[in-house]
């Protein structure tokens, strides 16, 4: 019983008085010693963690800017309204954002296809029931006929 009273009252007294000398030695321990490092090692560790965090944040910002660049490209391509958030993300990355190489290749291929579609032959291929090879052959035959007729013509 005396043990119980001493334990209950003793714990309360320690809290009121701020603890005894044994607790002060535990309170004096720093984070470094708690982790089993010297103060210098702990500072180097903290510095390394901060550098890694900054590097991750820079990589994340770069990825966000690349995604914003892709979205901006497609907005321009399809004439959609611009987004302020994308522009600010690109500016925050330092305007040195480059499209990933695979995406750049895909965009170049799309641009080539669009230029082909905008040409006369590309427009003709969109028309149904038109054989482009047959059309080319007829055009070449017509040109050859014109050349023969100009050779036989006395005026020319």
PDB file of C-alpha atoms in Angstrom, residues 4-154:
ATOM      1  CA  UNK A   4       1.025   2.632  -4.276  1.00  0.00           C
ATOM      2  CA  UNK A   5       0.759   5.881  -2.344  1.00  0.00           C
ATOM      3  CA  UNK A   6       4.412   6.720  -2.997  1.00  0.00           C
ATOM      4  CA  UNK A   7       4.023   5.934  -6.695  1.00  0.00           C
ATOM      5  CA  UNK A   8       0.860   8.035  -7.129  1.00  0.00           C
ATOM      6  CA  UNK A   9       1.957  10.956  -4.936  1.00  0.00           C
ATOM      7  CA  UNK A  10       5.579  10.795  -6.066  1.00  0.00           C
ATOM      8  CA  UNK A  11       4.602  11.065  -9.729  1.00  0.00           C
ATOM      9  CA  UNK A  12       2.441  14.077  -8.982  1.00  0.00           C
ATOM     10  CA  UNK A  13       5.210  15.749  -6.960  1.00  0.00           C
ATOM     11  CA  UNK A  14       7.702  15.260  -9.770  1.00  0.00           C
ATOM     12  CA  UNK A  15       5.345  17.016 -12.181  1.00  0.00           C
ATOM     13  CA  UNK A  16       4.801  19.923  -9.776  1.00  0.00           C
ATOM     14  CA  UNK A  17       8.470  20.453  -8.941  1.00  0.00           C
ATOM     15  CA  UNK A  18       9.640  20.120 -12.526  1.00  0.00           C
ATOM     16  CA  UNK A  19      11.278  16.753 -12.038  1.00  0.00           C
ATOM     17  CA  UNK A  20      14.325  15.533 -10.204  1.00  0.00           C
ATOM     18  CA  UNK A  21      17.977  15.456 -11.324  1.00  0.00           C
ATOM     19  CA  UNK A  22      17.540  12.159 -13.171  1.00  0.00           C
ATOM     20  CA  UNK A  23      14.904  13.629 -15.439  1.00  0.00           C
ATOM     21  CA  UNK A  24      17.034  16.683 -16.154  1.00  0.00           C
ATOM     22  CA  UNK A  25      19.749  14.512 -17.622  1.00  0.00           C
ATOM     23  CA  UNK A  26      17.191  12.921 -19.937  1.00  0.00           C
ATOM     24  CA  UNK A  27      15.810  16.341 -20.902  1.00  0.00           C
ATOM     25  CA  UNK A  28      19.288  17.603 -21.777  1.00  0.00           C
ATOM     26  CA  UNK A  29      19.654  15.028 -24.495  1.00  0.00           C
ATOM     27  CA  UNK A  30      19.521  16.612 -27.962  1.00  0.00           C
ATOM     28  CA  UNK A  31      17.989  15.109 -31.048  1.00  0.00           C
ATOM     29  CA  UNK A  32      21.443  14.144 -32.258  1.00  0.00           C
ATOM     30  CA  UNK A  33      22.289  12.120 -29.201  1.00  0.00           C
ATOM     31  CA  UNK A  34      18.831  10.592 -29.213  1.00  0.00           C
ATOM     32  CA  UNK A  35      19.554   9.276 -32.702  1.00  0.00           C
ATOM     33  CA  UNK A  36      23.036   8.106 -31.759  1.00  0.00           C
ATOM     34  CA  UNK A  37      24.957  10.795 -33.692  1.00  0.00           C
ATOM     35  CA  UNK A  38      27.254  13.614 -32.784  1.00  0.00           C
ATOM     36  CA  UNK A  39      26.018  17.167 -33.221  1.00  0.00           C
ATOM     37  CA  UNK A  40      28.159  17.625 -36.341  1.00  0.00           C
ATOM     38  CA  UNK A  41      26.871  14.430 -37.938  1.00  0.00           C
ATOM     39  CA  UNK A  42      23.317  15.465 -37.124  1.00  0.00           C
ATOM     40  CA  UNK A  43      23.796  18.874 -38.791  1.00  0.00           C
ATOM     41  CA  UNK A  44      25.229  17.215 -41.915  1.00  0.00           C
ATOM     42  CA  UNK A  45      22.305  14.820 -41.943  1.00  0.00           C
ATOM     43  CA  UNK A  46      19.806  17.680 -41.674  1.00  0.00           C
ATOM     44  CA  UNK A  47      21.597  19.582 -44.452  1.00  0.00           C
ATOM     45  CA  UNK A  48      21.530  16.503 -46.685  1.00  0.00           C
ATOM     46  CA  UNK A  49      17.803  16.058 -46.044  1.00  0.00           C
ATOM     47  CA  UNK A  50      17.162  19.705 -46.941  1.00  0.00           C
ATOM     48  CA  UNK A  51      19.170  19.388 -50.190  1.00  0.00           C
ATOM     49  CA  UNK A  52      17.276  16.246 -51.165  1.00  0.00           C
ATOM     50  CA  UNK A  53      13.983  17.986 -50.447  1.00  0.00           C
ATOM     51  CA  UNK A  54      14.948  20.950 -52.623  1.00  0.00           C
ATOM     52  CA  UNK A  55      16.030  18.619 -55.421  1.00  0.00           C
ATOM     53  CA  UNK A  56      12.707  16.744 -55.278  1.00  0.00           C
ATOM     54  CA  UNK A  57      10.799  20.020 -55.347  1.00  0.00           C
ATOM     55  CA  UNK A  58      12.826  21.226 -58.356  1.00  0.00           C
ATOM     56  CA  UNK A  59      12.185  17.966 -60.228  1.00  0.00           C
ATOM     57  CA  UNK A  60       8.499  18.164 -59.370  1.00  0.00           C
ATOM     58  CA  UNK A  61       8.295  21.758 -60.614  1.00  0.00           C
ATOM     59  CA  UNK A  62      10.082  20.723 -63.830  1.00  0.00           C
ATOM     60  CA  UNK A  63       7.588  17.897 -64.422  1.00  0.00           C
ATOM     61  CA  UNK A  64       4.665  20.223 -63.745  1.00  0.00           C
ATOM     62  CA  UNK A  65       6.076  22.707 -66.239  1.00  0.00           C
ATOM     63  CA  UNK A  66       6.540  19.977 -68.860  1.00  0.00           C
ATOM     64  CA  UNK A  67       2.922  18.905 -68.417  1.00  0.00           C
ATOM     65  CA  UNK A  68       1.822  22.529 -68.666  1.00  0.00           C
ATOM     66  CA  UNK A  69       3.825  22.872 -71.885  1.00  0.00           C
ATOM     67  CA  UNK A  70       2.061  19.847 -73.344  1.00  0.00           C
ATOM     68  CA  UNK A  71      -1.338  21.230 -72.358  1.00  0.00           C
ATOM     69  CA  UNK A  72      -0.431  24.619 -73.833  1.00  0.00           C
ATOM     70  CA  UNK A  73       0.656  22.968 -77.081  1.00  0.00           C
ATOM     71  CA  UNK A  74      -2.652  21.149 -77.437  1.00  0.00           C
ATOM     72  CA  UNK A  75      -4.606  24.275 -76.519  1.00  0.00           C
ATOM     73  CA  UNK A  76      -2.829  26.149 -79.305  1.00  0.00           C
ATOM     74  CA  UNK A  77      -3.270  23.283 -81.736  1.00  0.00           C
ATOM     75  CA  UNK A  78      -6.995  22.952 -81.156  1.00  0.00           C
ATOM     76  CA  UNK A  79      -7.526  26.687 -80.568  1.00  0.00           C
ATOM     77  CA  UNK A  80      -8.763  26.283 -77.000  1.00  0.00           C
ATOM     78  CA  UNK A  81      -8.657  29.116 -74.449  1.00  0.00           C
ATOM     79  CA  UNK A  82      -5.364  29.611 -72.607  1.00  0.00           C
ATOM     80  CA  UNK A  83      -4.943  28.728 -68.948  1.00  0.00           C
ATOM     81  CA  UNK A  84      -3.176  31.167 -66.616  1.00  0.00           C
ATOM     82  CA  UNK A  85      -2.074  28.380 -64.289  1.00  0.00           C
ATOM     83  CA  UNK A  86      -0.138  26.615 -67.050  1.00  0.00           C
ATOM     84  CA  UNK A  87       1.630  29.826 -68.032  1.00  0.00           C
ATOM     85  CA  UNK A  88       2.679  30.530 -64.442  1.00  0.00           C
ATOM     86  CA  UNK A  89       3.987  26.990 -64.000  1.00  0.00           C
ATOM     87  CA  UNK A  90       6.099  27.361 -67.126  1.00  0.00           C
ATOM     88  CA  UNK A  91       7.431  30.713 -65.938  1.00  0.00           C
ATOM     89  CA  UNK A  92       8.265  29.339 -62.484  1.00  0.00           C
ATOM     90  CA  UNK A  93      10.351  26.606 -64.061  1.00  0.00           C
ATOM     91  CA  UNK A  94      12.536  29.257 -65.648  1.00  0.00           C
ATOM     92  CA  UNK A  95      11.307  29.025 -69.246  1.00  0.00           C
ATOM     93  CA  UNK A  96      13.852  26.264 -69.932  1.00  0.00           C
ATOM     94  CA  UNK A  97      11.126  23.661 -70.238  1.00  0.00           C
ATOM     95  CA  UNK A  98      11.559  21.259 -73.112  1.00  0.00           C
ATOM     96  CA  UNK A  99       9.077  18.732 -74.348  1.00  0.00           C
ATOM     97  CA  UNK A 100      10.076  15.117 -73.750  1.00  0.00           C
ATOM     98  CA  UNK A 101      11.731  13.647 -76.851  1.00  0.00           C
ATOM     99  CA  UNK A 102       9.032  11.027 -77.436  1.00  0.00           C
ATOM    100  CA  UNK A 103       6.335  13.661 -77.292  1.00  0.00           C
ATOM    101  CA  UNK A 104       8.286  15.973 -79.583  1.00  0.00           C
ATOM    102  CA  UNK A 105       8.518  13.143 -82.139  1.00  0.00           C
ATOM    103  CA  UNK A 106       4.773  12.533 -81.902  1.00  0.00           C
ATOM    104  CA  UNK A 107       4.052  16.230 -82.416  1.00  0.00           C
ATOM    105  CA  UNK A 108       6.368  16.374 -85.429  1.00  0.00           C
ATOM    106  CA  UNK A 109       4.566  13.394 -86.962  1.00  0.00           C
ATOM    107  CA  UNK A 110       1.199  15.047 -86.317  1.00  0.00           C
ATOM    108  CA  UNK A 111       2.410  18.231 -87.987  1.00  0.00           C
ATOM    109  CA  UNK A 112       3.557  16.287 -91.066  1.00  0.00           C
ATOM    110  CA  UNK A 113       0.196  14.558 -91.281  1.00  0.00           C
ATOM    111  CA  UNK A 114      -1.603  17.888 -91.005  1.00  0.00           C
ATOM    112  CA  UNK A 115       0.464  19.464 -93.788  1.00  0.00           C
ATOM    113  CA  UNK A 116      -0.272  16.441 -95.981  1.00  0.00           C
ATOM    114  CA  UNK A 117      -3.980  16.729 -95.218  1.00  0.00           C
ATOM    115  CA  UNK A 118      -3.912  20.417 -96.094  1.00  0.00           C
ATOM    116  CA  UNK A 119      -2.377  19.741 -99.503  1.00  0.00           C
ATOM    117  CA  UNK A 120      -4.533  19.114-102.588  1.00  0.00           C
ATOM    118  CA  UNK A 121      -3.854  15.381-102.608  1.00  0.00           C
ATOM    119  CA  UNK A 122      -4.631  15.217 -98.916  1.00  0.00           C
ATOM    120  CA  UNK A 123      -7.982  16.891 -99.518  1.00  0.00           C
ATOM    121  CA  UNK A 124      -8.724  14.510-102.381  1.00  0.00           C
ATOM    122  CA  UNK A 125      -8.006  11.509-100.194  1.00  0.00           C
ATOM    123  CA  UNK A 126     -10.749  12.680 -97.833  1.00  0.00           C
ATOM    124  CA  UNK A 127     -13.298  12.454-100.641  1.00  0.00           C
ATOM    125  CA  UNK A 128     -14.875   9.030-100.773  1.00  0.00           C
ATOM    126  CA  UNK A 129     -14.666   6.784-103.842  1.00  0.00           C
ATOM    127  CA  UNK A 130     -11.583   8.525-105.276  1.00  0.00           C
ATOM    128  CA  UNK A 131      -8.620   6.454-106.326  1.00  0.00           C
ATOM    129  CA  UNK A 132      -5.569   8.697-105.970  1.00  0.00           C
ATOM    130  CA  UNK A 133      -3.307   6.422-108.017  1.00  0.00           C
ATOM    131  CA  UNK A 134      -5.777   6.406-110.895  1.00  0.00           C
ATOM    132  CA  UNK A 135      -6.094  10.184-110.638  1.00  0.00           C
ATOM    133  CA  UNK A 136      -2.298  10.591-110.774  1.00  0.00           C
ATOM    134  CA  UNK A 137      -2.101   8.327-113.827  1.00  0.00           C
ATOM    135  CA  UNK A 138      -4.783  10.351-115.632  1.00  0.00           C
ATOM    136  CA  UNK A 139      -3.004  13.614-114.809  1.00  0.00           C
ATOM    137  CA  UNK A 140       0.320  12.283-116.139  1.00  0.00           C
ATOM    138  CA  UNK A 141      -1.348  10.948-119.296  1.00  0.00           C
ATOM    139  CA  UNK A 142      -2.977  14.340-119.888  1.00  0.00           C
ATOM    140  CA  UNK A 143       0.372  16.103-119.488  1.00  0.00           C
ATOM    141  CA  UNK A 144       2.008  13.718-121.950  1.00  0.00           C
ATOM    142  CA  UNK A 145      -0.782  14.324-124.474  1.00  0.00           C
ATOM    143  CA  UNK A 146      -0.321  18.068-124.133  1.00  0.00           C
ATOM    144  CA  UNK A 147       3.419  17.734-124.730  1.00  0.00           C
ATOM    145  CA  UNK A 148       2.851  15.673-127.871  1.00  0.00           C
ATOM    146  CA  UNK A 149       0.323  18.144-129.181  1.00  0.00           C
ATOM    147  CA  UNK A 150       2.684  21.088-128.600  1.00  0.00           C
ATOM    148  CA  UNK A 151       5.474  19.256-130.429  1.00  0.00           C
ATOM    149  CA  UNK A 152       3.224  18.689-133.455  1.00  0.00           C
ATOM    150  CA  UNK A 153       1.869  22.228-133.434  1.00  0.00           C
ATOM    151  CA  UNK A 154       3.304  24.479-136.175  1.00  0.00           C
TER     152      UNK A 154
END
